[in-house]
PDB file of C-alpha atoms in Angstrom:
ATOM      1  CA  MET M 553      13.282  56.416  51.234  1.00 91.00           C
ATOM      2  CA  VAL M 554      16.309  57.486  53.298  1.00 93.00           C
ATOM      3  CA  ALA M 555      14.329  57.108  56.417  1.00 92.00           C
ATOM      4  CA  MET M 556      13.297  53.673  55.457  1.00 94.00           C
ATOM      5  CA  PHE M 557      16.906  52.481  54.763  1.00 95.00           C
ATOM      6  CA  MET M 558      18.042  53.900  58.106  1.00 93.00           C
ATOM      7  CA  SER M 559      15.209  52.144  59.935  1.00 93.00           C
ATOM      8  CA  VAL M 560      15.891  48.759  58.267  1.00 94.00           C
ATOM      9  CA  ILE M 561      19.620  48.761  58.922  1.00 94.00           C
ATOM     10  CA  ARG M 562      19.034  50.078  62.480  1.00 92.00           C
ATOM     11  CA  TYR M 563      16.865  46.992  63.358  1.00 91.00           C
ATOM     12  CA  HIS M 564      18.071  44.251  61.056  1.00 92.00           C
ATOM     13  CA  ASN M 565      20.233  41.636  62.754  1.00 91.00           C
ATOM     14  CA  ILE M 566      22.509  40.883  59.730  1.00 94.00           C
ATOM     15  CA  LEU M 567      22.750  43.954  57.529  1.00 95.00           C
ATOM     16  CA  GLU M 568      25.848  46.074  58.062  1.00 96.00           C
ATOM     17  CA  VAL M 569      25.789  48.102  54.856  1.00 97.00           C
ATOM     18  CA  ILE M 570      23.057  49.070  52.384  1.00 97.00           C
ATOM     19  CA  ASP M 571      23.833  50.329  48.915  1.00 97.00           C
ATOM     20  CA  HIS M 572      21.224  51.754  46.571  1.00 96.00           C
ATOM     21  CA  LYS M 573      21.949  52.875  43.072  1.00 95.00           C
ATOM     22  CA  PHE M 574      19.662  54.856  40.763  1.00 92.00           C
ATOM     23  CA  LEU M 575      18.893  53.957  37.216  1.00 84.00           C
ATOM     24  CA  LEU M 576      20.362  56.251  34.546  1.00 80.00           C
ATOM     25  CA  ALA M 577      18.345  57.937  31.914  1.00 78.00           C
ATOM     26  CA  GLY M 578      18.109  55.692  28.870  1.00 73.00           C
ATOM     27  CA  HIS M 579      19.029  52.598  30.931  1.00 70.00           C
ATOM     28  CA  THR M 580      15.821  52.032  32.957  1.00 72.00           C
ATOM     29  CA  HIS M 581      14.917  48.504  32.113  1.00 76.00           C
ATOM     30  CA  MET M 582      14.422  46.410  35.225  1.00 77.00           C
ATOM     31  CA  GLU M 583      13.674  42.695  35.639  1.00 77.00           C
ATOM     32  CA  CYS M 584      10.195  43.559  37.019  1.00 80.00           C
ATOM     33  CA  ASP M 585       9.410  45.149  33.535  1.00 81.00           C
ATOM     34  CA  SER M 586       9.555  41.529  32.040  1.00 86.00           C
ATOM     35  CA  ASP M 587       7.444  40.145  34.896  1.00 87.00           C
ATOM     36  CA  HIS M 588       4.749  42.757  34.294  1.00 88.00           C
ATOM     37  CA  ALA M 589       4.751  41.729  30.622  1.00 90.00           C
ATOM     38  CA  LEU M 590       4.279  38.063  31.573  1.00 90.00           C
ATOM     39  CA  ILE M 591       1.367  38.977  33.815  1.00 91.00           C
ATOM     40  CA  GLU M 592      -0.345  40.933  31.067  1.00 92.00           C
ATOM     41  CA  LYS M 593       0.182  38.085  28.645  1.00 91.00           C
ATOM     42  CA  LYS M 594      -1.281  35.606  31.041  1.00 91.00           C
ATOM     43  CA  LYS M 595      -4.325  37.758  31.601  1.00 92.00           C
ATOM     44  CA  LYS M 596      -5.003  37.949  27.826  1.00 92.00           C
ATOM     45  CA  THR M 597      -4.778  34.157  27.352  1.00 91.00           C
ATOM     46  CA  SER M 598      -6.280  33.010  30.709  1.00 90.00           C
ATOM     47  CA  LYS M 599      -9.885  31.946  30.964  1.00 88.00           C
ATOM     48  CA  THR M 600      -9.930  33.294  34.586  1.00 86.00           C
ATOM     49  CA  ILE M 601     -12.557  36.049  35.101  1.00 91.00           C
ATOM     50  CA  ILE M 602     -11.566  38.724  37.613  1.00 94.00           C
ATOM     51  CA  TYR M 603     -14.372  39.528  40.097  1.00 96.00           C
ATOM     52  CA  HIS M 604     -12.384  40.042  43.202  1.00 96.00           C
ATOM     53  CA  PRO M 605      -8.867  41.043  44.179  1.00 94.00           C
ATOM     54  CA  HIS M 606      -8.194  37.456  45.196  1.00 94.00           C
ATOM     55  CA  ASP M 607      -8.761  36.516  41.585  1.00 95.00           C
ATOM     56  CA  TRP M 608      -5.823  38.755  40.558  1.00 94.00           C
ATOM     57  CA  MET M 609      -3.629  36.935  43.130  1.00 94.00           C
ATOM     58  CA  GLN M 610      -4.572  33.608  41.734  1.00 93.00           C
ATOM     59  CA  LEU M 611      -3.802  34.723  38.157  1.00 94.00           C
ATOM     60  CA  VAL M 612      -0.338  36.066  39.163  1.00 94.00           C
ATOM     61  CA  ARG M 613       0.364  32.793  40.973  1.00 91.00           C
ATOM     62  CA  GLN M 614      -0.302  30.994  37.777  1.00 90.00           C
ATOM     63  CA  THR M 615       2.069  33.191  35.778  1.00 90.00           C
ATOM     64  CA  GLY M 616       5.542  31.835  35.044  1.00 80.00           C
ATOM     65  CA  LYS M 617       5.887  28.012  34.431  1.00 77.00           C
ATOM     66  CA  LYS M 618       9.521  27.746  35.478  1.00 82.00           C
ATOM     67  CA  ASN M 619       9.603  30.365  38.244  1.00 85.00           C
ATOM     68  CA  PRO M 620       6.043  30.830  39.473  1.00 88.00           C
ATOM     69  CA  PHE M 621       5.449  34.186  41.243  1.00 91.00           C
ATOM     70  CA  ILE M 622       5.036  34.275  45.015  1.00 92.00           C
ATOM     71  CA  VAL M 623       2.157  36.534  45.928  1.00 93.00           C
ATOM     72  CA  THR M 624       2.140  38.019  49.430  1.00 94.00           C
ATOM     73  CA  PRO M 625      -1.323  39.466  50.452  1.00 94.00           C
ATOM     74  CA  MET M 626      -0.909  42.644  52.476  1.00 94.00           C
ATOM     75  CA  MET M 627      -3.194  44.336  54.892  1.00 93.00           C
ATOM     76  CA  HIS M 628      -3.609  48.058  55.606  1.00 93.00           C
ATOM     77  CA  SER M 629      -1.545  47.469  58.758  1.00 93.00           C
ATOM     78  CA  ASP M 630       1.433  46.302  56.677  1.00 95.00           C
ATOM     79  CA  PHE M 631       2.091  49.764  55.265  1.00 95.00           C
ATOM     80  CA  LEU M 632       4.534  51.937  57.337  1.00 95.00           C
ATOM     81  CA  ASN M 633       4.922  55.656  57.291  1.00 95.00           C
ATOM     82  CA  TYR M 634       8.648  56.249  57.141  1.00 93.00           C
ATOM     83  CA  SER M 635       8.355  59.966  56.255  1.00 92.00           C
ATOM     84  CA  GLU M 636       7.194  60.651  59.834  1.00 92.00           C
ATOM     85  CA  LEU M 637      10.743  59.891  60.983  1.00 91.00           C
ATOM     86  CA  LEU M 638      11.955  62.842  59.113  1.00 89.00           C
ATOM     87  CA  LYS M 639       9.701  65.078  61.141  1.00 87.00           C
ATOM     88  CA  ASN M 640      11.054  64.324  64.596  1.00 82.00           C
ATOM     89  CA  GLN M 641      13.858  61.679  64.782  1.00 84.00           C
ATOM     90  CA  LEU M 642      15.826  62.698  61.600  1.00 89.00           C
ATOM     91  CA  GLN M 643      16.324  65.909  59.858  1.00 88.00           C
ATOM     92  CA  MET M 644      16.917  66.251  56.143  1.00 88.00           C
ATOM     93  CA  LYS M 645      19.491  68.975  55.613  1.00 90.00           C
ATOM     94  CA  LYS M 646      20.362  71.173  52.625  1.00 92.00           C
ATOM     95  CA  LYS M 647      24.120  70.970  52.915  1.00 94.00           C
ATOM     96  CA  ASN M 648      26.487  68.073  53.227  1.00 94.00           C
ATOM     97  CA  SER M 649      29.331  67.714  55.704  1.00 93.00           C
ATOM     98  CA  ASN M 650      31.617  69.847  53.435  1.00 94.00           C
ATOM     99  CA  GLY M 651      29.121  72.670  53.209  1.00 94.00           C
ATOM    100  CA  GLU M 652      28.187  71.748  49.661  1.00 95.00           C
ATOM    101  CA  LYS M 653      24.541  71.952  48.534  1.00 96.00           C
ATOM    102  CA  PHE M 654      22.801  68.608  48.538  1.00 96.00           C
ATOM    103  CA  VAL M 655      20.689  68.222  45.382  1.00 95.00           C
ATOM    104  CA  TRP M 656      18.519  65.030  45.174  1.00 93.00           C
ATOM    105  CA  LYS M 657      18.248  64.908  41.419  1.00 92.00           C
ATOM    106  CA  ASN M 658      22.100  64.585  41.124  1.00 94.00           C
ATOM    107  CA  VAL M 659      22.384  61.627  43.444  1.00 96.00           C
ATOM    108  CA  LYS M 660      23.307  58.408  41.828  1.00 96.00           C
ATOM    109  CA  TRP M 661      24.491  56.124  44.730  1.00 97.00           C
ATOM    110  CA  LEU M 662      23.379  55.973  48.408  1.00 97.00           C
ATOM    111  CA  ARG M 663      25.079  54.020  51.204  1.00 97.00           C
ATOM    112  CA  PHE M 664      23.949  53.461  54.760  1.00 97.00           C
ATOM    113  CA  LYS M 665      26.080  52.007  57.594  1.00 96.00           C
ATOM    114  CA  LYS M 666      24.901  50.332  60.791  1.00 94.00           C
ATOM    115  CA  THR M 667      27.967  51.695  62.526  1.00 93.00           C
ATOM    116  CA  GLU M 668      27.130  55.365  61.492  1.00 92.00           C
ATOM    117  CA  LEU M 669      23.351  55.679  61.943  1.00 89.00           C
ATOM    118  CA  GLY M 670      22.108  59.081  60.992  1.00 90.00           C
ATOM    119  CA  ILE M 671      24.707  59.608  58.328  1.00 94.00           C
ATOM    120  CA  LEU M 672      23.778  59.415  54.694  1.00 96.00           C
ATOM    121  CA  TYR M 673      26.649  58.614  52.254  1.00 97.00           C
ATOM    122  CA  TYR M 674      26.168  59.430  48.674  1.00 97.00           C
ATOM    123  CA  LYS M 675      27.763  59.813  45.252  1.00 97.00           C
ATOM    124  CA  GLU M 676      26.780  61.874  42.228  1.00 96.00           C
ATOM    125  CA  THR M 677      28.375  59.287  40.047  1.00 95.00           C
ATOM    126  CA  LEU M 678      28.317  55.473  39.739  1.00 94.00           C
ATOM    127  CA  ASP M 679      32.185  55.407  39.491  1.00 95.00           C
ATOM    128  CA  ILE M 680      33.264  52.803  42.002  1.00 95.00           C
ATOM    129  CA  ASP M 681      36.524  54.763  42.619  1.00 97.00           C
ATOM    130  CA  ALA M 682      34.849  58.009  43.372  1.00 97.00           C
ATOM    131  CA  PRO M 683      34.734  58.920  47.090  1.00 97.00           C
ATOM    132  CA  PHE M 684      31.449  59.163  48.948  1.00 98.00           C
ATOM    133  CA  LYS M 685      30.228  62.476  50.276  1.00 97.00           C
ATOM    134  CA  SER M 686      28.349  62.479  53.562  1.00 97.00           C
ATOM    135  CA  LEU M 687      25.140  64.243  54.900  1.00 95.00           C
ATOM    136  CA  SER M 688      24.200  64.172  58.557  1.00 92.00           C
ATOM    137  CA  LEU M 689      20.672  63.661  59.248  1.00 91.00           C
ATOM    138  CA  CYS M 690      21.155  63.841  62.972  1.00 85.00           C
ATOM    139  CA  SER M 691      19.016  66.353  65.005  1.00 74.00           C
ATOM    140  CA  LYS M 692      20.818  68.395  67.459  1.00 69.00           C
ATOM    141  CA  GLY M 693      20.833  67.173  71.031  1.00 56.00           C
ATOM    142  CA  ARG M 694      19.928  63.564  70.078  1.00 60.00           C
ATOM    143  CA  SER M 695      22.145  60.722  71.044  1.00 55.00           C
ATOM    144  CA  HIS M 696      19.677  57.871  70.584  1.00 65.00           C
ATOM    145  CA  TYR M 697      17.207  57.334  67.626  1.00 70.00           C
ATOM    146  CA  GLN M 698      13.909  55.532  67.756  1.00 83.00           C
ATOM    147  CA  LEU M 699      13.513  54.621  64.076  1.00 90.00           C
ATOM    148  CA  THR M 700      10.346  52.561  64.321  1.00 91.00           C
ATOM    149  CA  PRO M 701       7.826  54.124  61.904  1.00 93.00           C
ATOM    150  CA  PRO M 702       4.089  54.529  62.622  1.00 93.00           C
ATOM    151  CA  LEU M 703       1.390  52.875  60.520  1.00 95.00           C
ATOM    152  CA  CYS M 704       0.256  54.678  57.322  1.00 95.00           C
ATOM    153  CA  TYR M 705      -3.315  53.743  57.997  1.00 94.00           C
ATOM    154  CA  ASN M 706      -5.138  52.882  61.235  1.00 93.00           C
ATOM    155  CA  ARG M 707      -8.183  51.420  59.268  1.00 93.00           C
ATOM    156  CA  PRO M 708      -8.782  50.035  55.791  1.00 93.00           C
ATOM    157  CA  VAL M 709      -8.141  52.608  53.158  1.00 92.00           C
ATOM    158  CA  PRO M 710     -11.387  54.221  51.982  1.00 95.00           C
ATOM    159  CA  ILE M 711     -12.360  54.985  48.375  1.00 94.00           C
ATOM    160  CA  ALA M 712     -14.337  57.855  46.827  1.00 94.00           C
ATOM    161  CA  GLU M 713     -18.141  57.528  47.196  1.00 95.00           C
ATOM    162  CA  LYS M 714     -18.546  57.902  43.457  1.00 93.00           C
ATOM    163  CA  LYS M 715     -16.184  55.063  42.783  1.00 94.00           C
ATOM    164  CA  LYS M 716     -18.121  52.800  45.261  1.00 96.00           C
ATOM    165  CA  LYS M 717     -21.309  53.719  43.476  1.00 96.00           C
ATOM    166  CA  ASP M 718     -19.945  52.730  40.148  1.00 95.00           C
ATOM    167  CA  LEU M 719     -18.774  49.386  41.611  1.00 96.00           C
ATOM    168  CA  LEU M 720     -22.147  48.781  43.149  1.00 98.00           C
ATOM    169  CA  ASP M 721     -23.704  49.546  39.677  1.00 98.00           C
ATOM    170  CA  LEU M 722     -21.747  46.498  38.359  1.00 96.00           C
ATOM    171  CA  LEU M 723     -23.073  44.044  40.900  1.00 97.00           C
ATOM    172  CA  PRO M 724     -25.663  42.546  38.466  1.00 97.00           C
ATOM    173  CA  MET M 725     -22.689  41.207  36.515  1.00 96.00           C
ATOM    174  CA  ILE M 726     -20.758  39.888  39.560  1.00 96.00           C
ATOM    175  CA  PRO M 727     -21.589  36.506  41.284  1.00 96.00           C
ATOM    176  CA  ASN M 728     -23.534  37.002  44.542  1.00 97.00           C
ATOM    177  CA  VAL M 729     -20.773  35.474  46.606  1.00 97.00           C
ATOM    178  CA  PHE M 730     -18.667  38.661  46.066  1.00 97.00           C
ATOM    179  CA  HIS M 731     -21.362  41.189  46.603  1.00 98.00           C
ATOM    180  CA  ASP M 732     -20.756  41.711  50.257  1.00 98.00           C
ATOM    181  CA  PHE M 733     -17.061  42.607  49.553  1.00 97.00           C
ATOM    182  CA  TYR M 734     -18.154  45.602  47.436  1.00 97.00           C
ATOM    183  CA  LYS M 735     -21.030  46.599  49.638  1.00 97.00           C
ATOM    184  CA  ASN M 736     -18.797  46.781  52.675  1.00 97.00           C
ATOM    185  CA  LEU M 737     -15.964  48.933  51.045  1.00 97.00           C
ATOM    186  CA  PRO M 738     -15.341  51.909  53.227  1.00 96.00           C
ATOM    187  CA  THR M 739     -15.711  55.443  51.688  1.00 96.00           C
ATOM    188  CA  ASP M 740     -14.694  58.941  52.372  1.00 93.00           C
ATOM    189  CA  ALA M 741     -16.733  61.858  51.330  1.00 90.00           C
ATOM    190  CA  THR M 742     -13.811  64.143  50.954  1.00 91.00           C
ATOM    191  CA  LEU M 743     -12.118  61.990  48.374  1.00 86.00           C
ATOM    192  CA  LYS M 744     -12.417  62.870  44.736  1.00 83.00           C
ATOM    193  CA  GLU M 745     -12.613  60.316  41.919  1.00 78.00           C
ATOM    194  CA  THR M 746      -9.289  59.880  40.071  1.00 75.00           C
ATOM    195  CA  TYR M 747      -8.715  58.213  36.734  1.00 72.00           C
ATOM    196  CA  PRO M 748      -5.460  56.688  35.368  1.00 65.00           C
ATOM    197  CA  ASN M 749      -5.038  59.134  32.582  1.00 63.00           C
ATOM    198  CA  ASN M 750      -4.926  62.041  34.918  1.00 55.00           C
ATOM    199  CA  GLU M 751      -2.460  60.683  37.303  1.00 48.00           C
ATOM    200  CA  THR M 752       0.992  62.090  37.225  1.00 46.00           C
ATOM    201  CA  ASP M 753       4.193  60.877  38.769  1.00 44.00           C
ATOM    202  CA  THR M 754       5.838  63.322  41.204  1.00 42.00           C
ATOM    203  CA  GLU M 755       9.507  63.263  41.995  1.00 41.00           C
ATOM    204  CA  GLU M 756      11.254  64.106  45.218  1.00 42.00           C
ATOM    205  CA  GLU M 757      12.611  67.611  45.074  1.00 43.00           C
ATOM    206  CA  ASN M 758      14.480  69.951  47.460  1.00 45.00           C
ATOM    207  CA  SER M 759      12.265  72.421  49.243  1.00 40.00           C
TER     208      SER M 759
END
């Protein structure tokens, strides 16, 4: 995330400062939570049958009478790997400019400035009057930073072979016009099938 913000402010023509604040425990409701609820409600009441990802896009577009959602289709080439910038251009350090230990889980507020690229300003409070601390991500010997991230994927993202087999088993219940989409899905033999109930969220920690 830090690398992403630094890249954006480096190349954006208008942005001079970016502030990012983290939600506090017990106060995590976001506007998008209501949006998700609207989409779920629309799915329950809609007569639209989902056969293809495009059907999901159409359903979301139909959600919200006063403020319809804008759906932006994305290709695999639209996803950028900002973490690569921390392997060469930038260096995440363990201590701030005052020699204090930098602990991610304590951070509440981030600030990035176009005039000070490579410097992460942060607070461990949301108090507007509290001063920012700073952490340099500059690598020694570098005076210029190329902060253009590489692509995450150089080809469409494959799925597990077992998952594709399960999808192909459903083809008799799917209109013929969509069969080629499922038959042409790329697979990777090294991928293991995952299920929603087994997925866990991971949080960023200091190493």
